[in-house]
PDB file of C-alpha atoms in Angstrom:
ATOM      1  CA  UNK C 124      -1.648   3.180 -19.006  1.00 88.00           C
ATOM      2  CA  UNK C 125       1.447   2.768 -16.884  1.00 96.00           C
ATOM      3  CA  UNK C 126       2.039   0.978 -13.591  1.00 98.00           C
ATOM      4  CA  UNK C 127       4.453   0.780 -10.727  1.00 98.00           C
ATOM      5  CA  UNK C 128       5.377  -2.792  -9.657  1.00 98.00           C
ATOM      6  CA  UNK C 129       7.343  -4.158  -6.778  1.00 98.00           C
ATOM      7  CA  UNK C 130       7.736  -7.546  -5.152  1.00 98.00           C
ATOM      8  CA  UNK C 131       9.035  -8.198  -1.644  1.00 98.00           C
ATOM      9  CA  UNK C 132       9.381 -11.241   0.590  1.00 98.00           C
ATOM     10  CA  UNK C 133       8.457 -10.982   4.241  1.00 98.00           C
ATOM     11  CA  UNK C 134       9.397 -13.353   6.979  1.00 97.00           C
ATOM     12  CA  UNK C 135       5.915 -13.957   8.393  1.00 96.00           C
ATOM     13  CA  UNK C 136       2.616 -15.651   7.598  1.00 96.00           C
ATOM     14  CA  UNK C 137       0.248 -14.433   4.950  1.00 96.00           C
ATOM     15  CA  UNK C 138      -2.405 -13.690   7.636  1.00 97.00           C
ATOM     16  CA  UNK C 139      -0.062 -11.210   9.422  1.00 97.00           C
ATOM     17  CA  UNK C 140       0.743  -9.415   6.138  1.00 98.00           C
ATOM     18  CA  UNK C 141      -2.862  -9.356   5.169  1.00 98.00           C
ATOM     19  CA  UNK C 142      -3.860  -7.891   8.572  1.00 98.00           C
ATOM     20  CA  UNK C 143      -1.248  -5.143   8.028  1.00 98.00           C
ATOM     21  CA  UNK C 144      -2.853  -4.329   4.665  1.00 98.00           C
ATOM     22  CA  UNK C 145      -6.498  -4.585   5.702  1.00 98.00           C
ATOM     23  CA  UNK C 146      -6.870  -2.936   9.111  1.00 98.00           C
ATOM     24  CA  UNK C 147      -6.501   0.697  10.274  1.00 98.00           C
ATOM     25  CA  UNK C 148      -4.004  -0.437  12.972  1.00 98.00           C
ATOM     26  CA  UNK C 149      -1.902  -2.297  10.464  1.00 98.00           C
ATOM     27  CA  UNK C 150      -1.939   0.424   7.780  1.00 98.00           C
ATOM     28  CA  UNK C 151      -1.033   3.106  10.355  1.00 98.00           C
ATOM     29  CA  UNK C 152       1.967   1.139  11.432  1.00 98.00           C
ATOM     30  CA  UNK C 153       3.732   1.019   8.006  1.00 98.00           C
ATOM     31  CA  UNK C 154       2.262   3.644   5.695  1.00 98.00           C
ATOM     32  CA  UNK C 155       1.047   6.735   7.519  1.00 98.00           C
ATOM     33  CA  UNK C 156       0.301   7.104  11.230  1.00 98.00           C
ATOM     34  CA  UNK C 157      -2.790   9.229  10.415  1.00 98.00           C
ATOM     35  CA  UNK C 158      -4.998   6.618   8.816  1.00 98.00           C
ATOM     36  CA  UNK C 159      -8.784   6.329   9.272  1.00 98.00           C
ATOM     37  CA  UNK C 160     -11.920   4.957   7.705  1.00 98.00           C
ATOM     38  CA  UNK C 161     -13.600   1.697   6.861  1.00 98.00           C
ATOM     39  CA  UNK C 162     -11.424  -1.219   5.736  1.00 98.00           C
ATOM     40  CA  UNK C 163     -14.324  -3.453   4.644  1.00 98.00           C
ATOM     41  CA  UNK C 164     -15.118  -4.066   0.952  1.00 98.00           C
ATOM     42  CA  UNK C 165     -16.826  -0.963  -0.386  1.00 98.00           C
ATOM     43  CA  UNK C 166     -15.492   1.194   2.457  1.00 98.00           C
ATOM     44  CA  UNK C 167     -13.216   4.217   2.252  1.00 98.00           C
ATOM     45  CA  UNK C 168      -9.843   4.660   3.920  1.00 98.00           C
ATOM     46  CA  UNK C 169      -8.235   8.093   4.285  1.00 98.00           C
ATOM     47  CA  UNK C 170      -4.442   8.239   4.410  1.00 98.00           C
ATOM     48  CA  UNK C 171      -3.157  11.644   5.682  1.00 98.00           C
ATOM     49  CA  UNK C 172       0.362  12.911   4.824  1.00 97.00           C
ATOM     50  CA  UNK C 173       0.479  16.168   6.658  1.00 95.00           C
ATOM     51  CA  UNK C 174      -2.276  18.344   5.118  1.00 96.00           C
ATOM     52  CA  UNK C 175      -2.648  16.028   2.104  1.00 96.00           C
ATOM     53  CA  UNK C 176      -5.085  13.156   1.972  1.00 98.00           C
ATOM     54  CA  UNK C 177      -5.211  10.131  -0.287  1.00 98.00           C
ATOM     55  CA  UNK C 178      -8.677   8.451  -0.148  1.00 98.00           C
ATOM     56  CA  UNK C 179      -9.031   4.854  -1.221  1.00 98.00           C
ATOM     57  CA  UNK C 180     -12.184   2.854  -1.870  1.00 98.00           C
ATOM     58  CA  UNK C 181     -11.682  -0.765  -0.891  1.00 98.00           C
ATOM     59  CA  UNK C 182     -12.692  -2.661  -4.148  1.00 98.00           C
ATOM     60  CA  UNK C 183     -11.596  -6.244  -3.331  1.00 98.00           C
ATOM     61  CA  UNK C 184     -10.597  -8.227  -0.282  1.00 98.00           C
ATOM     62  CA  UNK C 185      -9.714 -11.949  -0.350  1.00 98.00           C
ATOM     63  CA  UNK C 186      -8.661 -13.007   3.167  1.00 97.00           C
ATOM     64  CA  UNK C 187      -4.927 -13.600   3.390  1.00 97.00           C
ATOM     65  CA  UNK C 188      -4.546 -13.207  -0.414  1.00 98.00           C
ATOM     66  CA  UNK C 189      -5.624 -10.013  -2.120  1.00 98.00           C
ATOM     67  CA  UNK C 190      -6.254  -6.306  -1.236  1.00 98.00           C
ATOM     68  CA  UNK C 191      -7.336  -3.884  -4.013  1.00 98.00           C
ATOM     69  CA  UNK C 192      -8.073  -0.180  -3.636  1.00 98.00           C
ATOM     70  CA  UNK C 193      -9.209   2.461  -6.070  1.00 98.00           C
ATOM     71  CA  UNK C 194      -7.883   6.002  -5.427  1.00 98.00           C
ATOM     72  CA  UNK C 195     -10.888   8.409  -5.280  1.00 98.00           C
ATOM     73  CA  UNK C 196      -9.116  11.538  -3.950  1.00 98.00           C
ATOM     74  CA  UNK C 197      -5.410  12.570  -3.979  1.00 98.00           C
ATOM     75  CA  UNK C 198      -2.885  14.189  -6.193  1.00 96.00           C
ATOM     76  CA  UNK C 199      -4.336  14.382  -9.755  1.00 97.00           C
ATOM     77  CA  UNK C 200      -1.992  11.667 -11.099  1.00 97.00           C
ATOM     78  CA  UNK C 201      -3.325   9.178  -8.428  1.00 98.00           C
ATOM     79  CA  UNK C 202      -7.042   9.716  -8.865  1.00 98.00           C
ATOM     80  CA  UNK C 203      -8.550   6.757 -10.712  1.00 98.00           C
ATOM     81  CA  UNK C 204      -5.530   4.530 -10.203  1.00 98.00           C
ATOM     82  CA  UNK C 205      -5.683   1.115  -8.644  1.00 98.00           C
ATOM     83  CA  UNK C 206      -3.429  -0.168  -5.899  1.00 98.00           C
ATOM     84  CA  UNK C 207      -3.176  -3.965  -5.614  1.00 98.00           C
ATOM     85  CA  UNK C 208      -1.442  -6.269  -3.127  1.00 98.00           C
ATOM     86  CA  UNK C 209      -1.315 -10.003  -3.968  1.00 98.00           C
ATOM     87  CA  UNK C 210       0.076 -12.356  -1.274  1.00 98.00           C
ATOM     88  CA  UNK C 211       1.370 -15.865  -1.739  1.00 98.00           C
ATOM     89  CA  UNK C 212       3.243 -18.111   0.639  1.00 95.00           C
ATOM     90  CA  UNK C 213       6.607 -19.556  -0.183  1.00 91.00           C
ATOM     91  CA  UNK C 214       8.563 -21.740   2.212  1.00 88.00           C
ATOM     92  CA  UNK C 215       7.096 -20.017   5.362  1.00 87.00           C
ATOM     93  CA  UNK C 216       7.498 -16.542   3.935  1.00 97.00           C
ATOM     94  CA  UNK C 217       4.956 -14.269   2.317  1.00 98.00           C
ATOM     95  CA  UNK C 218       5.622 -12.870  -1.146  1.00 98.00           C
ATOM     96  CA  UNK C 219       3.887  -9.498  -1.768  1.00 98.00           C
ATOM     97  CA  UNK C 220       3.323  -8.557  -5.382  1.00 98.00           C
ATOM     98  CA  UNK C 221       2.409  -4.838  -5.389  1.00 98.00           C
ATOM     99  CA  UNK C 222       1.165  -2.806  -8.308  1.00 98.00           C
ATOM    100  CA  UNK C 223      -0.081   0.720  -8.639  1.00 98.00           C
ATOM    101  CA  UNK C 224      -1.927   0.710 -11.943  1.00 98.00           C
ATOM    102  CA  UNK C 225      -3.485   3.202 -14.298  1.00 98.00           C
ATOM    103  CA  UNK C 226      -0.985   6.054 -14.370  1.00 97.00           C
ATOM    104  CA  UNK C 227      -1.691   8.264 -17.394  1.00 95.00           C
ATOM    105  CA  UNK C 228       1.855   9.632 -17.633  1.00 94.00           C
ATOM    106  CA  UNK C 229       5.440   8.681 -16.728  1.00 96.00           C
ATOM    107  CA  UNK C 230       6.732  11.927 -15.308  1.00 97.00           C
ATOM    108  CA  UNK C 231       8.801  13.094 -12.239  1.00 97.00           C
ATOM    109  CA  UNK C 232       5.982  12.385  -9.837  1.00 97.00           C
ATOM    110  CA  UNK C 233       5.714   8.810 -11.198  1.00 98.00           C
ATOM    111  CA  UNK C 234       9.465   8.403 -10.644  1.00 97.00           C
ATOM    112  CA  UNK C 235       9.146   9.778  -7.100  1.00 97.00           C
ATOM    113  CA  UNK C 236       6.212   7.453  -6.257  1.00 98.00           C
ATOM    114  CA  UNK C 237       8.038   4.471  -7.618  1.00 98.00           C
ATOM    115  CA  UNK C 238      10.858   5.018  -5.096  1.00 98.00           C
ATOM    116  CA  UNK C 239       8.538   6.005  -2.347  1.00 98.00           C
ATOM    117  CA  UNK C 240       6.501   2.737  -2.741  1.00 98.00           C
ATOM    118  CA  UNK C 241       9.725   0.855  -2.328  1.00 98.00           C
ATOM    119  CA  UNK C 242      10.324   2.751   0.929  1.00 98.00           C
ATOM    120  CA  UNK C 243       6.916   1.994   2.273  1.00 98.00           C
ATOM    121  CA  UNK C 244       7.036  -1.663   1.299  1.00 98.00           C
ATOM    122  CA  UNK C 245      10.258  -2.024   3.240  1.00 98.00           C
ATOM    123  CA  UNK C 246       8.336  -0.358   6.146  1.00 98.00           C
ATOM    124  CA  UNK C 247       5.611  -3.005   5.726  1.00 98.00           C
ATOM    125  CA  UNK C 248       8.288  -5.711   5.825  1.00 98.00           C
ATOM    126  CA  UNK C 249       9.890  -4.186   8.905  1.00 98.00           C
ATOM    127  CA  UNK C 250       6.543  -3.855  10.655  1.00 98.00           C
ATOM    128  CA  UNK C 251       5.507  -7.570  10.080  1.00 98.00           C
ATOM    129  CA  UNK C 252       8.917  -8.872  10.899  1.00 98.00           C
ATOM    130  CA  UNK C 253       9.723  -6.749  13.984  1.00 98.00           C
ATOM    131  CA  UNK C 254       6.478  -5.165  15.046  1.00 97.00           C
ATOM    132  CA  UNK C 255       7.756  -1.622  14.286  1.00 98.00           C
ATOM    133  CA  UNK C 256       7.513  -0.054  10.808  1.00 98.00           C
ATOM    134  CA  UNK C 257       8.494   3.416   9.595  1.00 98.00           C
ATOM    135  CA  UNK C 258       5.246   5.118   8.537  1.00 98.00           C
ATOM    136  CA  UNK C 259       4.925   8.732   7.540  1.00 98.00           C
ATOM    137  CA  UNK C 260       6.140  11.024   9.129  1.00 97.00           C
ATOM    138  CA  UNK C 261       9.031   8.725  10.165  1.00 96.00           C
ATOM    139  CA  UNK C 262       9.560   7.238   6.706  1.00 97.00           C
ATOM    140  CA  UNK C 263      12.870   7.541   4.804  1.00 95.00           C
ATOM    141  CA  UNK C 264      13.052  10.799   2.945  1.00 94.00           C
ATOM    142  CA  UNK C 265      14.003  10.569  -0.669  1.00 93.00           C
TER     143      UNK C 265
END
């Protein structure tokens, strides 16, 4: 299996980054404006990108440290994959280690998603640091 991996450092406490990853309000301010669902462990979150939805089951939450989702509905290449955000603090900043695991194939869609995750992680950084992210549909087109 293949995986996408990124790491980014955010000027802000782990708690603020965790809140951006584990609440509907936070998620809708950096990934996609049209986000709904239940962010508690075992819940489902729906992320709408126009007429396309990616549904994630919340598999693991460790306050201020870890968020893990399992994709249950989306493009075929995403279904069954795991998205993981691990947070650590370093000198007053939060390091986010992101992985999107379980890809069956490395193809053009994988390449697109690799770049798109970098775009959205920069939106997360922007949101935590300034209060304003660039979620879909206002994200950077690639």
